[in-house]
Amino acid sequence: MSVFEQVKLRDDHSADSRPDLLHRAAETESEISFSDPLRKAETPVMRVDRNALELQFQIEGELFGNSVFKDALNIPTRPFSEDLFTNHHHIALHTQELGQLSNELTSAIQRCLEPHANRRVGLLLSGGIDSSLAAYHTKKVFPRTDLVAYHTDWGIPELSEREYASIAADFAGVELRVVDTSAESQLSVHDEALQACHTISYSVVPVFMALKRMVEDGVDVAVNALGLDELFAAYNVHRLYYRRRSPHIIPYSRRLLRLQKYRGAVLRWGTDRSWMLSTMAPKAWMTYVLDSDQTVSEVYDRHIRRDDLWNSLHLYLLEKMVSTFANMMSRAGKAAGIEVLYPYLDRRLIEFCMSLSPAAKYNKAPLRTLMRTKYGFSEAIASSGENWDKRGWGGTPVPYFRSKLYMEKVRPDMNLARDWFTEDALRLLDLSNKPTTDGLHMALFLKMIEHG
């Protein structure tokens, strides 16, 4: 059962009082699954939304499922309401709350995977907290299910999580298979993955490779542990929020964003609007795409609730994760020929987690407590990222920058680039001397246009 078969898009609790968020729920079907809309288009059509492309660079990703390609497979949905938050601010969960959290995590796995208990299940296992918990609970709830874990490995020892994935797999009692996703190995499927998934995000390629491997191995359905980072305040932006100082008086200035001292001051003393815009869109001071007329500040203004910035931040990240990352992963699944399930994008689990004190959830503290005191996880897993020192490649382009073969492969046509990007942006396309994340995304976009 995919996430949007688990939750209703429109019910008594989620009538959208702000229709600009994630499309209008009333204009969609009352219940929708990832697989249904994906049947409507099988091949990419290179019709580009220049405003969406501009926002791709401003926020480093698709905005709420809106791909830069107009005919991309878009899944508008929202499996939660705005009224999920508590005003409690105790800094640790009570024993009863921890017990209920454990039950909710287990129940979410059960509701999602019960229809697939007799099928062969593949689980994407990074070795971090989220996927390790998913492997543990899945095997605990469905001990007879044929569960196999898949780990993507970049072949870069200092960025590798392979050891931790092995520890987590052994603890859960599941087989671990390693997929070579080094930058060089991606080249054979690179163009296919990006075109089939309608994205210029390089992050989708290793996921596509892992899902294809599952299909080759006869796996029936895939599991992705998306959601807990958002539900338990595990991003660096949450850490920055807690470092804010009073008074919050510095206003937002797009022009001043290019100044490092201004950005530093805003992180400490900025108004809610200036803090969120400066943190979530620090490059808004420049324009990337020719003929675009969308400014990121207008978009963020529609997503900031002035009454409670913390809740607004949670809502923003949840919306982005559900409609962007889950959307993208499901497009990869569709391209590879396998359905992807998201047990932690469960309405009941989301609503329970959002009822907990924000301060008590900071950096996954409750999950770490459960792993140590109730489940018996290795400290190596439970402490992963506890000091904001997360291992692994994550979304960094470092593995690509290290590969001369890969960088040569994606070298852009500068004549074509001038049809799309401003002079300021064109300077970022010097990938051989000063490679940047934005430059790489720009190059991937141009390659898709060139081959599309």
Short mmCIF file of C-alpha atoms in Angstrom, two decimals:
data_model
loop_
_atom_site.label_atom_id
_atom_site.label_comp_id
_atom_site.label_asym_id
_atom_site.label_seq_id
_atom_site.Cartn_x
_atom_site.Cartn_y
_atom_site.Cartn_z
CA MET A 1 0.00 0.00 0.00
CA SER A 2 1.56 3.29 -1.05
CA VAL A 3 1.36 6.34 1.16
CA PHE A 4 -1.48 7.96 -0.67
CA GLU A 5 -3.52 4.78 -0.39
CA GLN A 6 -2.97 4.98 3.35
CA VAL A 7 -4.21 8.52 3.82
CA LYS A 8 -7.07 10.55 2.44
CA LEU A 9 -6.14 13.68 0.61
CA ARG A 10 -9.30 15.46 1.68
CA ASP A 11 -11.17 14.79 4.90
CA ASP A 12 -12.69 16.62 7.82
CA HIS A 13 -9.29 17.52 9.26
CA SER A 14 -7.40 18.61 6.18
CA ALA A 15 -9.65 21.03 4.32
CA ASP A 16 -7.08 23.36 2.84
CA SER A 17 -7.59 26.83 4.22
CA ARG A 18 -4.60 28.00 2.16
CA PRO A 19 -5.24 26.68 -1.37
CA ASP A 20 -1.89 27.93 -2.65
CA LEU A 21 -0.19 25.10 -0.76
CA LEU A 22 0.44 22.01 -2.86
CA HIS A 23 -2.39 22.72 -5.27
CA ARG A 24 -6.04 22.71 -4.30
CA ALA A 25 -7.09 19.52 -2.61
CA ALA A 26 -10.66 20.02 -3.76
CA GLU A 27 -9.55 19.86 -7.37
CA THR A 28 -8.09 16.38 -6.99
CA GLU A 29 -9.56 13.01 -6.25
CA SER A 30 -10.34 12.41 -2.59
CA GLU A 31 -7.87 9.55 -2.44
CA ILE A 32 -4.88 8.99 -4.66
CA SER A 33 -1.91 6.66 -4.87
CA PHE A 34 1.47 7.26 -6.41
CA SER A 35 0.86 4.67 -9.09
CA ASP A 36 -2.37 6.06 -10.52
CA PRO A 37 -1.18 9.35 -12.07
CA LEU A 38 2.06 7.77 -13.19
CA ARG A 39 0.17 5.80 -15.83
CA LYS A 40 -0.87 8.99 -17.58
CA ALA A 41 2.52 9.76 -19.12
CA GLU A 42 5.26 7.35 -20.04
CA THR A 43 7.83 9.51 -21.79
CA PRO A 44 9.36 12.86 -20.88
CA VAL A 45 8.47 15.91 -22.92
CA MET A 46 11.00 18.73 -22.72
CA ARG A 47 8.63 21.62 -22.16
CA VAL A 48 10.34 23.72 -19.52
CA ASP A 49 8.79 25.93 -16.86
CA ARG A 50 11.40 28.67 -16.48
CA ASN A 51 9.98 29.84 -13.16
CA ALA A 52 10.17 26.33 -11.73
CA LEU A 53 13.72 26.07 -13.07
CA GLU A 54 14.65 29.30 -11.28
CA LEU A 55 13.26 27.97 -8.01
CA GLN A 56 15.13 24.70 -8.54
CA PHE A 57 18.37 26.62 -8.07
CA GLN A 58 17.10 28.98 -5.40
CA ILE A 59 16.01 26.20 -3.03
CA GLU A 60 18.23 23.40 -4.37
CA GLY A 61 15.42 21.13 -5.46
CA GLU A 62 12.01 20.86 -7.03
CA LEU A 63 9.38 22.94 -5.29
CA PHE A 64 6.51 20.87 -3.90
CA GLY A 65 6.54 18.36 -6.73
CA ASN A 66 6.64 20.92 -9.52
CA SER A 67 9.33 19.67 -11.87
CA VAL A 68 11.07 22.05 -14.22
CA PHE A 69 9.49 20.01 -17.01
CA LYS A 70 5.87 21.00 -17.57
CA ASP A 71 4.72 17.50 -18.49
CA ALA A 72 6.47 15.74 -15.64
CA LEU A 73 4.51 13.28 -13.57
CA ASN A 74 3.22 15.44 -10.75
CA ILE A 75 1.43 14.07 -7.71
CA PRO A 76 -0.40 16.81 -5.81
CA THR A 77 -1.32 15.60 -2.37
CA ARG A 78 -1.09 16.45 1.28
CA PRO A 79 -1.41 13.61 3.80
CA PHE A 80 -1.67 15.83 6.88
CA SER A 81 -3.52 18.88 8.16
CA GLU A 82 -2.19 22.15 9.51
CA ASP A 83 -3.68 21.61 12.96
CA LEU A 84 -1.17 19.09 14.26
CA PHE A 85 0.84 20.99 16.80
CA THR A 86 1.07 21.21 20.56
CA ASN A 87 2.07 24.17 22.68
CA HIS A 88 3.97 22.00 25.14
CA HIS A 89 7.68 22.68 25.32
CA HIS A 90 9.12 20.10 27.69
CA ILE A 91 12.57 19.02 26.53
CA ALA A 92 12.18 15.24 26.80
CA LEU A 93 9.32 12.82 26.21
CA HIS A 94 7.69 11.16 29.18
CA THR A 95 7.86 7.37 29.48
CA GLN A 96 4.24 7.06 28.36
CA GLU A 97 4.89 9.20 25.28
CA LEU A 98 7.95 7.14 24.37
CA GLY A 99 5.90 3.97 24.65
CA GLN A 100 3.18 5.41 22.46
CA LEU A 101 5.76 6.57 19.91
CA SER A 102 7.16 3.05 19.74
CA ASN A 103 3.66 1.68 19.17
CA GLU A 104 2.93 4.24 16.46
CA LEU A 105 6.15 3.42 14.61
CA THR A 106 5.31 -0.28 14.69
CA SER A 107 1.69 0.31 13.66
CA ALA A 108 2.73 2.49 10.72
CA ILE A 109 4.92 -0.33 9.42
CA GLN A 110 2.11 -2.82 9.91
CA ARG A 111 -0.52 -0.71 8.12
CA CYS A 112 1.78 -0.06 5.18
CA LEU A 113 3.21 -3.54 4.65
CA GLU A 114 0.43 -5.87 5.74
CA PRO A 115 -0.98 -6.15 2.19
CA HIS A 116 2.51 -7.14 1.02
CA ALA A 117 3.49 -9.52 3.81
CA ASN A 118 3.53 -12.52 1.45
CA ARG A 119 5.57 -10.76 -1.22
CA ARG A 120 9.30 -10.22 -1.55
CA VAL A 121 10.19 -6.83 -0.07
CA GLY A 122 13.31 -4.74 -0.73
CA LEU A 123 14.30 -2.05 1.76
CA LEU A 124 16.68 0.82 1.02
CA LEU A 125 19.10 0.70 3.97
CA SER A 126 21.59 3.54 4.38
CA GLY A 127 22.70 2.56 7.87
CA GLY A 128 21.26 5.69 9.44
CA ILE A 129 18.55 5.85 12.08
CA ASP A 130 15.50 5.99 9.79
CA SER A 131 16.20 3.02 7.55
CA SER A 132 17.68 1.00 10.43
CA LEU A 133 14.44 1.43 12.38
CA ALA A 134 12.41 0.50 9.30
CA ALA A 135 14.38 -2.72 8.84
CA TYR A 136 14.09 -3.60 12.54
CA HIS A 137 10.34 -2.97 12.80
CA THR A 138 9.53 -4.63 9.48
CA LYS A 139 11.27 -7.84 10.49
CA LYS A 140 9.74 -7.67 13.97
CA VAL A 141 6.18 -7.22 12.71
CA PHE A 142 6.53 -9.59 9.74
CA PRO A 143 9.17 -12.17 10.71
CA ARG A 144 8.22 -14.50 7.85
CA THR A 145 8.29 -11.86 5.13
CA ASP A 146 11.10 -12.26 2.60
CA LEU A 147 12.88 -8.98 3.36
CA VAL A 148 16.16 -8.00 1.67
CA ALA A 149 18.07 -4.78 2.38
CA TYR A 150 19.86 -2.81 -0.34
CA HIS A 151 22.67 -0.36 0.34
CA THR A 152 24.08 2.07 -2.22
CA ASP A 153 27.86 2.42 -1.97
CA TRP A 154 29.98 5.11 -3.58
CA GLY A 155 33.30 3.34 -3.21
CA ILE A 156 34.71 6.26 -1.21
CA PRO A 157 35.81 4.92 2.19
CA GLU A 158 35.65 8.20 4.09
CA LEU A 159 32.06 8.77 2.95
CA SER A 160 30.95 5.17 3.26
CA GLU A 161 28.10 3.99 5.48
CA ARG A 162 28.48 0.38 4.40
CA GLU A 163 29.75 -0.73 7.83
CA TYR A 164 26.73 0.82 9.55
CA ALA A 165 24.31 -0.69 7.05
CA SER A 166 25.87 -4.08 7.78
CA ILE A 167 25.44 -3.57 11.54
CA ALA A 168 21.80 -2.56 11.07
CA ALA A 169 21.06 -5.48 8.75
CA ASP A 170 22.63 -8.00 11.12
CA PHE A 171 20.67 -6.56 14.05
CA ALA A 172 17.39 -6.79 12.15
CA GLY A 173 18.24 -10.24 10.83
CA VAL A 174 17.99 -9.41 7.13
CA GLU A 175 20.25 -10.04 4.17
CA LEU A 176 22.22 -7.03 2.92
CA ARG A 177 23.05 -6.51 -0.75
CA VAL A 178 25.36 -3.71 -1.85
CA VAL A 179 24.77 -1.76 -5.07
CA ASP A 180 27.77 -0.05 -6.67
CA THR A 181 26.68 3.54 -7.24
CA SER A 182 30.08 5.11 -7.77
CA ALA A 183 30.03 8.12 -10.07
CA GLU A 184 31.60 6.06 -12.87
CA SER A 185 29.08 3.24 -12.51
CA GLN A 186 26.21 5.72 -12.81
CA LEU A 187 27.22 6.74 -16.31
CA SER A 188 25.64 3.66 -17.91
CA VAL A 189 22.17 4.60 -16.62
CA HIS A 190 22.62 8.30 -16.00
CA ASP A 191 20.67 9.76 -18.92
CA GLU A 192 18.00 7.07 -18.69
CA ALA A 193 17.40 7.79 -15.00
CA LEU A 194 17.16 11.56 -15.30
CA GLN A 195 14.93 11.45 -18.37
CA ALA A 196 12.64 8.75 -17.01
CA CYS A 197 12.33 10.50 -13.64
CA HIS A 198 11.80 13.95 -15.18
CA THR A 199 14.33 15.64 -12.94
CA ILE A 200 17.73 17.27 -12.94
CA SER A 201 18.47 16.06 -9.42
CA TYR A 202 21.50 13.77 -9.45
CA SER A 203 20.27 12.25 -6.16
CA VAL A 204 17.68 10.22 -8.03
CA VAL A 205 20.25 8.23 -10.05
CA PRO A 206 21.62 5.97 -7.25
CA VAL A 207 18.06 5.35 -6.04
CA PHE A 208 17.03 4.38 -9.57
CA MET A 209 19.99 1.99 -9.73
CA ALA A 210 19.07 0.35 -6.42
CA LEU A 211 15.44 -0.05 -7.48
CA LYS A 212 16.49 -1.59 -10.80
CA ARG A 213 18.67 -4.05 -8.90
CA MET A 214 15.65 -5.00 -6.78
CA VAL A 215 13.63 -5.70 -9.91
CA GLU A 216 16.45 -7.83 -11.31
CA ASP A 217 16.52 -9.78 -8.04
CA GLY A 218 12.80 -10.51 -8.21
CA VAL A 219 11.73 -8.09 -5.48
CA ASP A 220 8.03 -7.23 -5.63
CA VAL A 221 7.86 -3.96 -3.70
CA ALA A 222 10.36 -1.44 -2.29
CA VAL A 223 10.37 0.37 1.07
CA ASN A 224 11.81 3.84 1.63
CA ALA A 225 12.11 5.29 5.16
CA LEU A 226 11.45 8.92 4.23
CA GLY A 227 9.82 11.08 6.88
CA LEU A 228 11.58 10.83 10.22
CA ASP A 229 14.09 13.59 9.48
CA GLU A 230 11.18 15.98 9.04
CA LEU A 231 9.11 14.65 11.94
CA PHE A 232 12.00 14.72 14.40
CA ALA A 233 13.83 17.96 13.58
CA ALA A 234 16.97 16.36 12.17
CA TYR A 235 18.03 18.94 9.61
CA ASN A 236 20.67 21.58 10.04
CA VAL A 237 17.96 24.21 9.65
CA HIS A 238 16.45 23.01 12.93
CA ARG A 239 19.80 23.48 14.62
CA LEU A 240 20.03 26.99 13.21
CA TYR A 241 16.54 27.73 14.52
CA TYR A 242 17.58 26.83 18.05
CA ARG A 243 20.62 29.10 17.78
CA ARG A 244 18.45 32.17 17.18
CA ARG A 245 18.77 34.98 19.67
CA SER A 246 16.42 37.73 20.75
CA PRO A 247 15.42 40.28 19.73
CA HIS A 248 14.28 39.25 16.24
CA ILE A 249 14.42 42.62 14.54
CA ILE A 250 16.53 42.48 11.35
CA PRO A 251 14.26 42.71 8.26
CA TYR A 252 14.64 40.75 5.05
CA SER A 253 16.68 42.29 2.24
CA ARG A 254 17.26 40.38 -0.95
CA ARG A 255 19.99 42.83 -1.97
CA LEU A 256 21.93 42.37 1.28
CA LEU A 257 21.78 38.58 1.15
CA ARG A 258 25.01 38.49 -0.83
CA LEU A 259 26.83 39.93 2.21
CA GLN A 260 28.13 37.31 4.62
CA LYS A 261 27.86 39.61 7.65
CA TYR A 262 24.20 40.31 6.91
CA ARG A 263 23.39 36.60 6.60
CA GLY A 264 25.17 35.90 9.88
CA ALA A 265 23.24 38.65 11.66
CA VAL A 266 19.92 37.44 10.27
CA LEU A 267 20.56 33.90 11.54
CA ARG A 268 20.76 35.33 15.06
CA TRP A 269 18.47 38.35 15.14
CA GLY A 270 16.35 38.19 11.98
CA THR A 271 12.57 38.47 11.90
CA ASP A 272 10.73 35.22 11.20
CA ARG A 273 10.45 36.09 7.53
CA SER A 274 14.06 37.19 7.09
CA TRP A 275 15.40 34.22 9.05
CA MET A 276 13.46 31.63 7.06
CA LEU A 277 14.18 33.20 3.68
CA SER A 278 17.86 33.70 4.45
CA THR A 279 18.17 30.14 5.75
CA MET A 280 16.09 28.24 3.21
CA ALA A 281 16.95 30.34 0.15
CA PRO A 282 20.35 31.94 0.76
CA LYS A 283 20.99 32.47 -2.96
CA ALA A 284 17.84 34.49 -3.62
CA TRP A 285 19.92 37.61 -4.25
CA MET A 286 20.84 36.43 -7.77
CA THR A 287 18.85 35.29 -10.79
CA TYR A 288 19.80 32.12 -12.65
CA VAL A 289 17.31 31.68 -15.50
CA LEU A 290 16.67 34.04 -18.39
CA ASP A 291 13.06 35.22 -18.73
CA SER A 292 11.96 33.90 -15.34
CA ASP A 293 9.77 36.22 -13.27
CA GLN A 294 9.30 34.20 -10.08
CA THR A 295 11.03 35.30 -6.89
CA VAL A 296 11.55 32.77 -4.14
CA SER A 297 10.48 35.26 -1.47
CA GLU A 298 6.94 35.30 -2.90
CA VAL A 299 6.76 31.53 -2.65
CA TYR A 300 8.10 31.39 0.88
CA ASP A 301 5.78 34.17 2.02
CA ARG A 302 2.88 31.87 1.24
CA HIS A 303 4.37 29.16 3.45
CA ILE A 304 5.33 31.13 6.54
CA ARG A 305 2.82 31.22 9.36
CA ARG A 306 3.66 34.31 11.34
CA ASP A 307 2.10 32.96 14.55
CA ASP A 308 4.59 30.11 14.96
CA LEU A 309 7.75 29.86 12.91
CA TRP A 310 8.67 26.41 14.26
CA ASN A 311 5.34 24.95 13.12
CA SER A 312 5.67 26.76 9.82
CA LEU A 313 9.12 25.27 9.35
CA HIS A 314 7.82 21.77 10.06
CA LEU A 315 4.93 22.22 7.64
CA TYR A 316 7.23 23.49 4.92
CA LEU A 317 9.65 20.58 5.27
CA LEU A 318 6.84 18.02 5.41
CA GLU A 319 5.20 19.44 2.32
CA LYS A 320 8.48 19.55 0.45
CA MET A 321 9.41 16.02 1.47
CA VAL A 322 6.04 14.47 0.60
CA SER A 323 5.47 16.23 -2.69
CA THR A 324 9.08 16.50 -3.81
CA PHE A 325 11.31 13.73 -2.48
CA ALA A 326 8.66 11.02 -2.22
CA ASN A 327 7.33 12.15 -5.58
CA MET A 328 10.79 11.89 -7.13
CA MET A 329 11.51 8.48 -5.56
CA SER A 330 8.21 7.16 -6.87
CA ARG A 331 9.04 8.40 -10.35
CA ALA A 332 12.28 6.44 -10.03
CA GLY A 333 10.27 3.41 -8.96
CA LYS A 334 7.93 3.78 -11.90
CA ALA A 335 10.89 4.01 -14.27
CA ALA A 336 12.52 0.95 -12.71
CA GLY A 337 9.27 -1.01 -12.67
CA ILE A 338 8.60 -1.30 -8.93
CA GLU A 339 6.23 0.34 -6.44
CA VAL A 340 7.82 2.29 -3.58
CA LEU A 341 6.19 2.32 -0.14
CA TYR A 342 6.68 4.98 2.57
CA PRO A 343 5.59 3.57 5.94
CA TYR A 344 6.58 6.71 7.87
CA LEU A 345 4.36 8.94 5.72
CA ASP A 346 1.41 7.62 7.66
CA ARG A 347 -1.32 10.04 8.76
CA ARG A 348 -1.65 8.64 12.27
CA LEU A 349 2.11 8.60 12.80
CA ILE A 350 2.50 12.14 11.45
CA GLU A 351 -0.29 13.51 13.61
CA PHE A 352 1.11 11.85 16.73
CA CYS A 353 4.64 13.10 16.08
CA MET A 354 3.39 16.61 15.44
CA SER A 355 1.55 16.58 18.76
CA LEU A 356 4.83 16.14 20.63
CA SER A 357 6.87 18.99 22.05
CA PRO A 358 9.15 20.47 19.36
CA ALA A 359 11.98 20.85 21.86
CA ALA A 360 11.74 17.17 22.80
CA LYS A 361 12.04 16.00 19.19
CA TYR A 362 15.18 17.95 18.35
CA ASN A 363 17.70 15.90 16.32
CA LYS A 364 15.70 12.66 16.70
CA ALA A 365 16.27 12.51 20.47
CA PRO A 366 13.20 10.28 21.15
CA LEU A 367 14.22 7.80 18.45
CA ARG A 368 17.72 7.56 19.86
CA THR A 369 16.29 6.94 23.33
CA LEU A 370 14.10 4.11 22.04
CA MET A 371 16.99 2.56 20.14
CA ARG A 372 19.14 2.57 23.26
CA THR A 373 16.65 1.67 25.99
CA LYS A 374 13.93 -0.37 24.29
CA TYR A 375 15.27 -1.91 21.08
CA GLY A 376 18.90 -2.55 22.00
CA PHE A 377 20.53 -1.04 18.91
CA SER A 378 24.27 -0.65 18.62
CA GLU A 379 25.50 2.71 19.90
CA ALA A 380 27.14 3.23 16.51
CA ILE A 381 23.67 3.40 14.96
CA ALA A 382 21.85 5.18 17.80
CA SER A 383 24.43 7.97 17.93
CA SER A 384 24.53 8.50 14.16
CA GLY A 385 24.49 12.25 13.53
CA GLU A 386 23.89 13.05 17.19
CA ASN A 387 26.53 15.77 17.11
CA TRP A 388 25.40 16.94 13.67
CA ASP A 389 28.24 14.94 12.14
CA LYS A 390 26.21 12.76 9.83
CA ARG A 391 28.21 10.35 7.74
CA GLY A 392 27.60 9.42 4.16
CA TRP A 393 27.35 11.30 0.91
CA GLY A 394 23.76 12.46 1.38
CA GLY A 395 22.97 15.01 -1.31
CA THR A 396 26.53 16.23 -1.73
CA PRO A 397 28.05 16.29 -5.22
CA VAL A 398 31.53 15.43 -3.88
CA PRO A 399 31.61 11.91 -5.43
CA TYR A 400 30.84 13.43 -8.82
CA PHE A 401 33.40 16.19 -8.49
CA ARG A 402 36.06 13.57 -7.72
CA SER A 403 35.40 11.69 -10.94
CA LYS A 404 37.09 13.20 -13.99
CA LEU A 405 35.23 10.76 -16.24
CA TYR A 406 31.85 11.82 -14.85
CA MET A 407 32.58 15.54 -15.04
CA GLU A 408 33.74 15.16 -18.63
CA LYS A 409 30.52 13.30 -19.45
CA VAL A 410 28.30 16.13 -18.20
CA ARG A 411 30.35 19.00 -19.66
CA PRO A 412 27.71 21.42 -20.99
CA ASP A 413 27.34 23.08 -24.37
CA MET A 414 28.01 26.75 -23.54
CA ASN A 415 26.16 27.98 -26.63
CA LEU A 416 23.04 26.22 -25.41
CA ALA A 417 23.67 27.48 -21.89
CA ARG A 418 23.45 31.10 -23.05
CA ASP A 419 19.89 30.47 -24.21
CA TRP A 420 18.87 29.60 -20.67
CA PHE A 421 21.04 31.20 -18.02
CA THR A 422 22.09 34.68 -16.95
CA GLU A 423 25.68 35.89 -17.08
CA ASP A 424 26.01 35.47 -13.31
CA ALA A 425 24.84 31.88 -13.56
CA LEU A 426 27.06 31.03 -16.52
CA ARG A 427 30.11 31.59 -14.34
CA LEU A 428 29.04 28.54 -12.33
CA LEU A 429 29.45 26.26 -15.33
CA ASP A 430 33.23 26.10 -15.04
CA LEU A 431 33.00 22.53 -13.75
CA SER A 432 36.62 21.64 -14.42
CA ASN A 433 38.18 24.33 -12.20
CA LYS A 434 35.52 25.37 -9.68
CA PRO A 435 32.69 22.83 -9.65
CA THR A 436 29.58 23.76 -7.66
CA THR A 437 26.28 22.05 -6.91
CA ASP A 438 24.38 24.65 -8.91
CA GLY A 439 26.79 24.29 -11.81
CA LEU A 440 26.27 20.53 -11.84
CA HIS A 441 22.48 20.89 -11.80
CA MET A 442 22.69 23.42 -14.61
CA ALA A 443 24.86 21.04 -16.63
CA LEU A 444 22.43 18.16 -16.09
CA PHE A 445 19.54 20.34 -17.20
CA LEU A 446 21.37 21.29 -20.38
CA LYS A 447 22.18 17.64 -21.11
CA MET A 448 18.51 16.75 -20.83
CA ILE A 449 17.55 19.60 -23.15
CA GLU A 450 20.29 18.59 -25.57
CA HIS A 451 19.13 14.96 -25.69
CA GLY A 452 15.42 15.64 -25.28
#
